[in-house]
PDB file of C-alpha atoms in Angstrom:
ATOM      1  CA  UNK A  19      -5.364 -14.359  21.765  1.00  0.00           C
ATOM      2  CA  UNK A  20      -4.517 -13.269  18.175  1.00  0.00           C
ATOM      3  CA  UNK A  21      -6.208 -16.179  16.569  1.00  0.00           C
ATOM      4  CA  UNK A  22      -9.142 -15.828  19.036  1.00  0.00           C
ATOM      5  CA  UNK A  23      -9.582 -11.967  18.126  1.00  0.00           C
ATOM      6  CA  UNK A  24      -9.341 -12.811  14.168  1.00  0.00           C
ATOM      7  CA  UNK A  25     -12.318 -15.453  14.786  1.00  0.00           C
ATOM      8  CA  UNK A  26     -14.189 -12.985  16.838  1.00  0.00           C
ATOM      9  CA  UNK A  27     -13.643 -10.270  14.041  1.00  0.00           C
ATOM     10  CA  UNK A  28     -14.959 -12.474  11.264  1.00  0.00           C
ATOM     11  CA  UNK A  29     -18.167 -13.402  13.099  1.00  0.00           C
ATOM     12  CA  UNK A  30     -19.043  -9.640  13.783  1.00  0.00           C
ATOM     13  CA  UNK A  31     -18.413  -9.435  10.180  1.00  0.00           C
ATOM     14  CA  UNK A  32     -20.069 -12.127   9.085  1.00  0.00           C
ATOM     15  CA  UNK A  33     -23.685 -11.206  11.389  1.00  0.00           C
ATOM     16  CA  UNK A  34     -24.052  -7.334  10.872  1.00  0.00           C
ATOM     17  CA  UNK A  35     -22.344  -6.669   6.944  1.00  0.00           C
ATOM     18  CA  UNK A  36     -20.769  -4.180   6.067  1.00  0.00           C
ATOM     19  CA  UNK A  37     -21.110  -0.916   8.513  1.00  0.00           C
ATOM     20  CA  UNK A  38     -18.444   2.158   8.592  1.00  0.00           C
ATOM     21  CA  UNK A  39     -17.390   1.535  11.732  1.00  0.00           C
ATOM     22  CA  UNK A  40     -16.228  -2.339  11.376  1.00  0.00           C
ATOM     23  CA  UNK A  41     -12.719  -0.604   9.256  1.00  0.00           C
ATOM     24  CA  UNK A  42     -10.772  -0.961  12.261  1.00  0.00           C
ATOM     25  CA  UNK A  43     -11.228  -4.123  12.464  1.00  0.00           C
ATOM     26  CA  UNK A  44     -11.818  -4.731   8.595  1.00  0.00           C
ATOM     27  CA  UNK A  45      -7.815  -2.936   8.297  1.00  0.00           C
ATOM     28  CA  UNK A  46      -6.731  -6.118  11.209  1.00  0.00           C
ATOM     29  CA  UNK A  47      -8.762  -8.759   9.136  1.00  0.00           C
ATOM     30  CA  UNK A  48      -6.462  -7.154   6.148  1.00  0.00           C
ATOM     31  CA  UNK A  49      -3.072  -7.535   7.935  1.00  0.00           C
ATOM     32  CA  UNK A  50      -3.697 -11.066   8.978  1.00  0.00           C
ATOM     33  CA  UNK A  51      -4.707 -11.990   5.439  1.00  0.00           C
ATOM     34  CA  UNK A  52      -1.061 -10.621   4.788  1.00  0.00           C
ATOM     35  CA  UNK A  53       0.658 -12.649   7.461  1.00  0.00           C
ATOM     36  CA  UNK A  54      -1.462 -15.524   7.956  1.00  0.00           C
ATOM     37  CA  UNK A  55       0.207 -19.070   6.133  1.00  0.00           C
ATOM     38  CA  UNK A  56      -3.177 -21.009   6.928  1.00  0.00           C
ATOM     39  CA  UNK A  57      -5.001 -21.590   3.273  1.00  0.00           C
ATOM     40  CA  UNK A  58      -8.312 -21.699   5.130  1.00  0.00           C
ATOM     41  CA  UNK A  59      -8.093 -18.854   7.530  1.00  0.00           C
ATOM     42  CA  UNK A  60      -7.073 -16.708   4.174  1.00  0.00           C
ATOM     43  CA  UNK A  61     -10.215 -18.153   2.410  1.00  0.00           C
ATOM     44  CA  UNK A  62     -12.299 -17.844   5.121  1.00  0.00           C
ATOM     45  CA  UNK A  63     -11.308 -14.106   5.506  1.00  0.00           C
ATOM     46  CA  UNK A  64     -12.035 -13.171   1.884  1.00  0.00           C
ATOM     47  CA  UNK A  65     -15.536 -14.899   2.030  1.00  0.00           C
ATOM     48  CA  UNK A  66     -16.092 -12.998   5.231  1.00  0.00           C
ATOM     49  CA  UNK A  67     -14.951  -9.834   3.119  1.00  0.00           C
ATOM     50  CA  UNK A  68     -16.942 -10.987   0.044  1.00  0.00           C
ATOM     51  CA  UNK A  69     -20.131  -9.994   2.236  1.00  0.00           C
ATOM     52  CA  UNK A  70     -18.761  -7.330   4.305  1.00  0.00           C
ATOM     53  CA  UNK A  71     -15.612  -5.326   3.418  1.00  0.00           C
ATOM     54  CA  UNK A  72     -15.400  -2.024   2.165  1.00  0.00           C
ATOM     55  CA  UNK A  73     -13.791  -0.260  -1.094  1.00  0.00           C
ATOM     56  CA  UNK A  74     -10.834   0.036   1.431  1.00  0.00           C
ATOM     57  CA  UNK A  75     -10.172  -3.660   1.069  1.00  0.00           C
ATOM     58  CA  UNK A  76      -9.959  -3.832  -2.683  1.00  0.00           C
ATOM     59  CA  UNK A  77      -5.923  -3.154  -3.306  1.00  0.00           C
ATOM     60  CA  UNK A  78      -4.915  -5.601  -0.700  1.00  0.00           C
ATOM     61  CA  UNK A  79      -7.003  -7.931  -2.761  1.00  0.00           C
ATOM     62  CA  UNK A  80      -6.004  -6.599  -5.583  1.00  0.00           C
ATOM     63  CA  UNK A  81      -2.216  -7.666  -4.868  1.00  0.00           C
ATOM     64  CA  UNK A  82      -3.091 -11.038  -4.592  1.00  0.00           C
ATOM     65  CA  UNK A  83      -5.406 -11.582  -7.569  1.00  0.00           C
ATOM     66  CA  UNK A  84      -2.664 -12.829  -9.774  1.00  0.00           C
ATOM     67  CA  UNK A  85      -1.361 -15.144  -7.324  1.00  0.00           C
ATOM     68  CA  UNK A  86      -2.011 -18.428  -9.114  1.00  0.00           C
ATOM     69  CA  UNK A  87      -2.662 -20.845  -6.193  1.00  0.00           C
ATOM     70  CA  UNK A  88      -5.779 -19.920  -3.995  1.00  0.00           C
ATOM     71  CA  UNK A  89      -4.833 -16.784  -2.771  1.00  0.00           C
ATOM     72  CA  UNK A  90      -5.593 -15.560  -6.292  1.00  0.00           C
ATOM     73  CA  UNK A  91      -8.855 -17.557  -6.628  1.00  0.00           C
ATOM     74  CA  UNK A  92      -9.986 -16.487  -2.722  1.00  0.00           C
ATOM     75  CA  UNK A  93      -9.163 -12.479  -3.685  1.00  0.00           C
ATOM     76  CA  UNK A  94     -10.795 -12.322  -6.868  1.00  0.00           C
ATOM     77  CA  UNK A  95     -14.346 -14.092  -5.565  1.00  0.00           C
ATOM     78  CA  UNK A  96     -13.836 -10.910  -2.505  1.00  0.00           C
ATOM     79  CA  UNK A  97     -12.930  -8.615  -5.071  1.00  0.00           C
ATOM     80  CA  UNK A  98     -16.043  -9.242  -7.145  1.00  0.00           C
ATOM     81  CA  UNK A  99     -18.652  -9.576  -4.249  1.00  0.00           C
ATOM     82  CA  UNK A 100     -17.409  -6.347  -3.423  1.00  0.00           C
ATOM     83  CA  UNK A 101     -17.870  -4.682  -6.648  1.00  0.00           C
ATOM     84  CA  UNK A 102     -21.494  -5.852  -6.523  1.00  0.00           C
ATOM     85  CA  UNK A 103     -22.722  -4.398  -3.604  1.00  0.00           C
ATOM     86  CA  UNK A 104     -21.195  -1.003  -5.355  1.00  0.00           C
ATOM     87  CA  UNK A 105     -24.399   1.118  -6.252  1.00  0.00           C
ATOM     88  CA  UNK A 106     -24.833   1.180 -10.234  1.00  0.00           C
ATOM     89  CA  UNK A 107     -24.545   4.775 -10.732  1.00  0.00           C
ATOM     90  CA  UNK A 108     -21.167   4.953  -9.358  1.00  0.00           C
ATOM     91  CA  UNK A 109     -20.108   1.961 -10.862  1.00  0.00           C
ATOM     92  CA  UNK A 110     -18.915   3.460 -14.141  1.00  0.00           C
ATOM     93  CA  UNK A 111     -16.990   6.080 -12.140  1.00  0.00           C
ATOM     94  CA  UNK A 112     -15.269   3.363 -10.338  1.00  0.00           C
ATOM     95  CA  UNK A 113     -14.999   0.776 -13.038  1.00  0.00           C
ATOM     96  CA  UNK A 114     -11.090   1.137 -13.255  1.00  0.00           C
ATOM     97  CA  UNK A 115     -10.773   0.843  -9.412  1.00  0.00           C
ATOM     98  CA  UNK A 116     -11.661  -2.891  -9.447  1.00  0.00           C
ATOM     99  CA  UNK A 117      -8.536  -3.169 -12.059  1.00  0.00           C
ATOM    100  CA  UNK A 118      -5.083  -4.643 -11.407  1.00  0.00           C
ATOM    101  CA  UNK A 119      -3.521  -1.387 -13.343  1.00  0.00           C
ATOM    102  CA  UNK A 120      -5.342   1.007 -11.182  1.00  0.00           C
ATOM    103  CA  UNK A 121      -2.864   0.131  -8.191  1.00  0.00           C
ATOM    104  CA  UNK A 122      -0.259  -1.009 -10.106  1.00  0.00           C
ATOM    105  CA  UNK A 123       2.536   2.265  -9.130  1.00  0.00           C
ATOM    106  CA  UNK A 124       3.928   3.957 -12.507  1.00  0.00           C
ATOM    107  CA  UNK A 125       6.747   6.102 -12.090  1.00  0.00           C
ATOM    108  CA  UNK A 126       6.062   9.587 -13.825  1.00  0.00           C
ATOM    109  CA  UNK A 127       9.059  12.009 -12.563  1.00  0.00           C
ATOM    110  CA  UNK A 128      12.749  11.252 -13.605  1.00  0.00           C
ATOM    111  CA  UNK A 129      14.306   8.017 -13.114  1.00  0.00           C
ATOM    112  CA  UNK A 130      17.213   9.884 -11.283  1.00  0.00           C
ATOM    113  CA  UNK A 131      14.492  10.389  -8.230  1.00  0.00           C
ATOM    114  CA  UNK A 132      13.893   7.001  -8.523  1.00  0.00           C
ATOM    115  CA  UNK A 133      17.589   6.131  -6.767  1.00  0.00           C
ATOM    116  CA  UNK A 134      16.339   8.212  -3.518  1.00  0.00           C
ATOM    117  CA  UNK A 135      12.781   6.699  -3.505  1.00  0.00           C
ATOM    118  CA  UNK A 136      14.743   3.419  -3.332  1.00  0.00           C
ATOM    119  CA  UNK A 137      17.147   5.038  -0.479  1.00  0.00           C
ATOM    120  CA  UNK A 138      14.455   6.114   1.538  1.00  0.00           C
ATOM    121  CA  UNK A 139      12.352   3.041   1.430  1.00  0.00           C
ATOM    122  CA  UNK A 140      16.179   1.184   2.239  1.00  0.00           C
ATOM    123  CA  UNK A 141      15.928   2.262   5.754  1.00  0.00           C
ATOM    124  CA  UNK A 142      13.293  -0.177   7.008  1.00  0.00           C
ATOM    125  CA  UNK A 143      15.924  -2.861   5.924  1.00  0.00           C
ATOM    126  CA  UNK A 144      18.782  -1.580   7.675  1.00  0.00           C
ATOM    127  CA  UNK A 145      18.463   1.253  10.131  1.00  0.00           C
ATOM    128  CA  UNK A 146      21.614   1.284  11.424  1.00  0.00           C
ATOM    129  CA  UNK A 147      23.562   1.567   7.653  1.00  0.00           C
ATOM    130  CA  UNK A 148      21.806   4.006   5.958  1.00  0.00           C
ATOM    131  CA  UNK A 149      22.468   4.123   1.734  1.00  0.00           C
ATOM    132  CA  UNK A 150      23.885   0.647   2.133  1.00  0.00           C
ATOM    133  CA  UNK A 151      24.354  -0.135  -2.088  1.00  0.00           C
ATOM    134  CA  UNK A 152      23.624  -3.841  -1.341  1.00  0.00           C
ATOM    135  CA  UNK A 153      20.427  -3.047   0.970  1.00  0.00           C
ATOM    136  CA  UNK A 154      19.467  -0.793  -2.027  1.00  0.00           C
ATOM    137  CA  UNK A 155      19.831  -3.432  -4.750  1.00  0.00           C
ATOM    138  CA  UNK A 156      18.233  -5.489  -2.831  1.00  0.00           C
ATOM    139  CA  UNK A 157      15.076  -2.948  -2.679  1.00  0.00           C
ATOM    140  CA  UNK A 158      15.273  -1.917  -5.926  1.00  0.00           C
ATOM    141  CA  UNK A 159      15.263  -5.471  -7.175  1.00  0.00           C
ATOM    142  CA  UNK A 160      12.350  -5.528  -5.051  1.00  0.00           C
ATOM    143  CA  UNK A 161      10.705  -2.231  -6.039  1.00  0.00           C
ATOM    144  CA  UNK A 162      11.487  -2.617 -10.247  1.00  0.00           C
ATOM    145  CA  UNK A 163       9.012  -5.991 -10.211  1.00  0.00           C
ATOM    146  CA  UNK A 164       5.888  -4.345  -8.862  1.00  0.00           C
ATOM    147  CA  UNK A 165       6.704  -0.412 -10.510  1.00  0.00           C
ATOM    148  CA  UNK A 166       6.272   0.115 -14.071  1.00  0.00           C
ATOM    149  CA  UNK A 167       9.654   2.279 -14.854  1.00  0.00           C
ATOM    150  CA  UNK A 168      11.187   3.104 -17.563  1.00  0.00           C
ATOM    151  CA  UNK A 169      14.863   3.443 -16.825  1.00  0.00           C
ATOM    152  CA  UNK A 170      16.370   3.225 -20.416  1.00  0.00           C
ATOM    153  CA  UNK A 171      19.479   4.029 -21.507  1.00  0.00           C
ATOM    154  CA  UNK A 172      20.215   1.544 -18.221  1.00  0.00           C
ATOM    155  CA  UNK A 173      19.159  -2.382 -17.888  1.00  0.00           C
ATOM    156  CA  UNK A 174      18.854  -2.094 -14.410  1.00  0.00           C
ATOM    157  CA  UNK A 175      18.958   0.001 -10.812  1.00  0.00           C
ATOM    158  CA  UNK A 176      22.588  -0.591 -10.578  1.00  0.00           C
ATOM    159  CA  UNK A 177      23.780   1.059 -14.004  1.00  0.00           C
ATOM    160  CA  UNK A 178      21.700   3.745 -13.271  1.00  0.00           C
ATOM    161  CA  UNK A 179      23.130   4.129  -9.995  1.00  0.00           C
ATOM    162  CA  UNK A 180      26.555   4.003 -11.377  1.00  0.00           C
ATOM    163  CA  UNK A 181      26.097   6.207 -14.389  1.00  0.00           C
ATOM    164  CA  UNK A 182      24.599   9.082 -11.782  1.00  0.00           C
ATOM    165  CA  UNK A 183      27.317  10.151  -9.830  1.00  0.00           C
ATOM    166  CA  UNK A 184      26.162  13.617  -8.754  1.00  0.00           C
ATOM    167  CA  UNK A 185      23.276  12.028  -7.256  1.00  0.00           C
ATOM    168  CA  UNK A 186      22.909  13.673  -3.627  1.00  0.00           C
ATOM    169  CA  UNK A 187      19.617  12.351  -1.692  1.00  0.00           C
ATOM    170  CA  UNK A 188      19.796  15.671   0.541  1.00  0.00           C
ATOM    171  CA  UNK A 189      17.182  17.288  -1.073  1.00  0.00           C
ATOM    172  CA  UNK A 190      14.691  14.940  -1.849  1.00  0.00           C
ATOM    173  CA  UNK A 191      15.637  13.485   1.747  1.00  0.00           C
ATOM    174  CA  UNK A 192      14.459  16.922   3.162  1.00  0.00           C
ATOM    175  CA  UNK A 193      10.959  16.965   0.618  1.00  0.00           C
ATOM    176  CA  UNK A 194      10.420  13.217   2.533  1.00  0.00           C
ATOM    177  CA  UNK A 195      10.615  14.618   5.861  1.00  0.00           C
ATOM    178  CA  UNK A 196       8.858  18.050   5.200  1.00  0.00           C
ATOM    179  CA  UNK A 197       5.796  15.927   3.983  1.00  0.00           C
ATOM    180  CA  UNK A 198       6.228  14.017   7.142  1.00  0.00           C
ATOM    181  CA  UNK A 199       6.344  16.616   9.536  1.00  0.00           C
ATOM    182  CA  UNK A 200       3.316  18.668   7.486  1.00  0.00           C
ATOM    183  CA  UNK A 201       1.280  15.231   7.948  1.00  0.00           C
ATOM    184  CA  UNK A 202       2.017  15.324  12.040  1.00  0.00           C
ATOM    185  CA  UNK A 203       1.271  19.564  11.628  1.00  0.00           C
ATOM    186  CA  UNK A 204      -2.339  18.927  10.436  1.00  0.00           C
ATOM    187  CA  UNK A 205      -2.825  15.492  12.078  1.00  0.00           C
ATOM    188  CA  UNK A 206      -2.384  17.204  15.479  1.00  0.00           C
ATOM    189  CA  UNK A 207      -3.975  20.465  14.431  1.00  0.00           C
ATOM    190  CA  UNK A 208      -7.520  18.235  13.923  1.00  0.00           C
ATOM    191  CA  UNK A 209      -7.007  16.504  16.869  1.00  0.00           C
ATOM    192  CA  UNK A 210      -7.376  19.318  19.014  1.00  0.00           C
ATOM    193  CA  UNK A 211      -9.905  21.406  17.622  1.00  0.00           C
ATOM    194  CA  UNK A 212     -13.395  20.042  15.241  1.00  0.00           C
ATOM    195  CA  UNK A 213     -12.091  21.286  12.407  1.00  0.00           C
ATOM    196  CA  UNK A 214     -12.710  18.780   9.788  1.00  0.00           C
ATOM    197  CA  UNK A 215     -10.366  17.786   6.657  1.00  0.00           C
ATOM    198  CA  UNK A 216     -12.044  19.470   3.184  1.00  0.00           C
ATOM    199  CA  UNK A 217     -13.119  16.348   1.276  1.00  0.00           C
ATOM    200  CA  UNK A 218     -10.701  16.566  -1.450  1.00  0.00           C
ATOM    201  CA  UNK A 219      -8.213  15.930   0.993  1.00  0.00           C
ATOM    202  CA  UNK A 220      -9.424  13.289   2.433  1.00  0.00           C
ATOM    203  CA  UNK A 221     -10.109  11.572  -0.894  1.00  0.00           C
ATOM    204  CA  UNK A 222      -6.487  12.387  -1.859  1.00  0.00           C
ATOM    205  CA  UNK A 223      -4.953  10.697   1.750  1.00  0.00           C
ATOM    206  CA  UNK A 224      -7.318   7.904   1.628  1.00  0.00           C
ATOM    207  CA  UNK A 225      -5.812   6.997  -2.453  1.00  0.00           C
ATOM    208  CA  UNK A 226      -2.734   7.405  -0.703  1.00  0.00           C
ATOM    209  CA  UNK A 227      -2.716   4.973   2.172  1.00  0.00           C
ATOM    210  CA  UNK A 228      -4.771   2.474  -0.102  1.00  0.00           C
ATOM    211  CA  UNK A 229      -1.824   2.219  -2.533  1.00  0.00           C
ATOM    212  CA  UNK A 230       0.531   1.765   0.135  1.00  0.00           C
ATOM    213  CA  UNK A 231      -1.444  -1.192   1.171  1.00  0.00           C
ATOM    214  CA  UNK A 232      -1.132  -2.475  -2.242  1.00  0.00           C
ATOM    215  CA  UNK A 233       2.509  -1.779  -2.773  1.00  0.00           C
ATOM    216  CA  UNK A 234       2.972  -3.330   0.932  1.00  0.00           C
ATOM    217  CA  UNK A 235       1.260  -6.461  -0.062  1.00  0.00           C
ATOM    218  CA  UNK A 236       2.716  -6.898  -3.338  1.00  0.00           C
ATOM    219  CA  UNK A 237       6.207  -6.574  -1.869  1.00  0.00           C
ATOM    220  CA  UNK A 238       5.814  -8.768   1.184  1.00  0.00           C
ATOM    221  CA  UNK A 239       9.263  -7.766   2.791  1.00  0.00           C
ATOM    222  CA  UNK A 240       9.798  -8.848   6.312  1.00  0.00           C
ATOM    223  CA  UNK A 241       9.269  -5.861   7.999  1.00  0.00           C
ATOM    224  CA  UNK A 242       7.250  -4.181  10.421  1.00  0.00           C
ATOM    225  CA  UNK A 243       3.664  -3.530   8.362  1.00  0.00           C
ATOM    226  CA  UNK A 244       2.657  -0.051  10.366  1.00  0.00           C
ATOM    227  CA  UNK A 245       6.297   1.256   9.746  1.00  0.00           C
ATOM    228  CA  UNK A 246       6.511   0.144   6.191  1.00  0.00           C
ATOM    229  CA  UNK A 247       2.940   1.602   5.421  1.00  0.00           C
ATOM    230  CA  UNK A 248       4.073   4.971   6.798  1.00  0.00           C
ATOM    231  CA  UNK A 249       7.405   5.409   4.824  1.00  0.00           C
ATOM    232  CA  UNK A 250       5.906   4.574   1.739  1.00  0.00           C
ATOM    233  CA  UNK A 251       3.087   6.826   1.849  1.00  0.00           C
ATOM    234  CA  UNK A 252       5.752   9.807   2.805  1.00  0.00           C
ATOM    235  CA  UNK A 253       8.199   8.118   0.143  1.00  0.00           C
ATOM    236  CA  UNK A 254       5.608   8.455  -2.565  1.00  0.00           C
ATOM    237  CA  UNK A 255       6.447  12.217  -2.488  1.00  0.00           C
ATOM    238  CA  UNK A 256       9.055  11.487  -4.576  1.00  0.00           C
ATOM    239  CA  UNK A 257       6.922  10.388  -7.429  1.00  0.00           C
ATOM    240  CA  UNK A 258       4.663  13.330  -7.773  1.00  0.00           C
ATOM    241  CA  UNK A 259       4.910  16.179 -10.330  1.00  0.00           C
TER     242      UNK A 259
END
């Protein structure tokens, strides 16, 4: 049924282009690209995406554009037959978007937060040992290949994780789940009345969920993608002035 429903999705695709209203099933198209271990399916989705995806497609790409075997050859043809169908006078505003860089996360607050970004994210790895210190090396190992992160004095996550004793997650634990609930707040507020979210906003959550695809992708931990997605984005809290 799953392979079936890809097929179908890629023909839709393929025969009307790119419309708003194909993202849910451009986002599915996106998660089987992530999953899939078939070279041509993977192909075959970029070219379909090549003609049809949206901006919304471009850090999942993006992830796998220096991948040296096809995957990086497949991404960057999608990436690039996106970028042309941009229109030219928005082009130079989003000339940087269609760069590695762009997505690439850089970690701006103090490294110290950087030990309860890694606890947080630690949880989808083991649930029911929470702050395990080899489930965080392992994420952190993880994490420091994909973040740019400067954690000098220390050569790596476990020095500075030794050399910070008074290091207490509670509070930044707390700023994780007050972001959470303040997301649920306002997601439930708009779905019962026709209020609409201010633009800004919806600029700011849509940067938001399309680095988390990127991060998701670059990391490619066996976990469960919708979960992963979600702790991230309310994670990233943690890295914000």
């Amino acid at each position: 049924m799953g392979k079936l429903k890809t097929y179908w999705y890629l023909l839709g695709l393929l025969v009307r282009g790119y419309r708003e209203e194909n993202i849910n099933k451009e986002q599915y198209l996106l998660q089987v690209l992530r999953t899939t271990n078939n070279p041509e399916l993977f192909k075959q989705i970029c070219v379909i995406l090549q003609h049809a995806g949206s901006l919304f497609c471009i850090p999942t790409l993006m992830a796998y554009s220096r991948n040296e075997s096809y995957k990086g050859l497949s991404s960057v043809d999608a990436i690039e037959g996106i970028k042309r169908r941009v229109i030219k006078e928005e082009l130079a505003e989003l000339e940087a978007f269609f760069t590695y860089e762009y997505w690439q996360p850089t970690w701006i607050v103090p490294k110290e937060k950087f030990i309860s970004y890694v606890a947080c994210l630690s949880g989808i790895l083991s649930k029911e040992h929470l702050f395990d210190k080899d489930v965080m090396q392992y994420m952190a190992t993880a994490l420091l290949r994909e973040i740019k992160i400067n954690l000098t004095p220390y050569h790596s996550f476990k020095e500075l994780f030794l050399c910070t004793p008074d290091w207490d997650a509670g509070e930044d634990v707390k700023r994780v789940l007050a972001d959470v609930n303040d997301d649920l707040v306002i997601g439930n507020a708009l779905a019962e009345t026709t209020i609409t979210i201010h633009p800004d906003r919806q600029l700011e959550e849509n940067l938001l969920n399309m680095r988390a695809d990127f991060l998701l992708t670059r990391l490619n931990l066996n976990v469960d993608y919708a979960e992963f997605h979600y702790l991230l984005k309310a994670a990233s809290v943690l890295n914000r002035r």
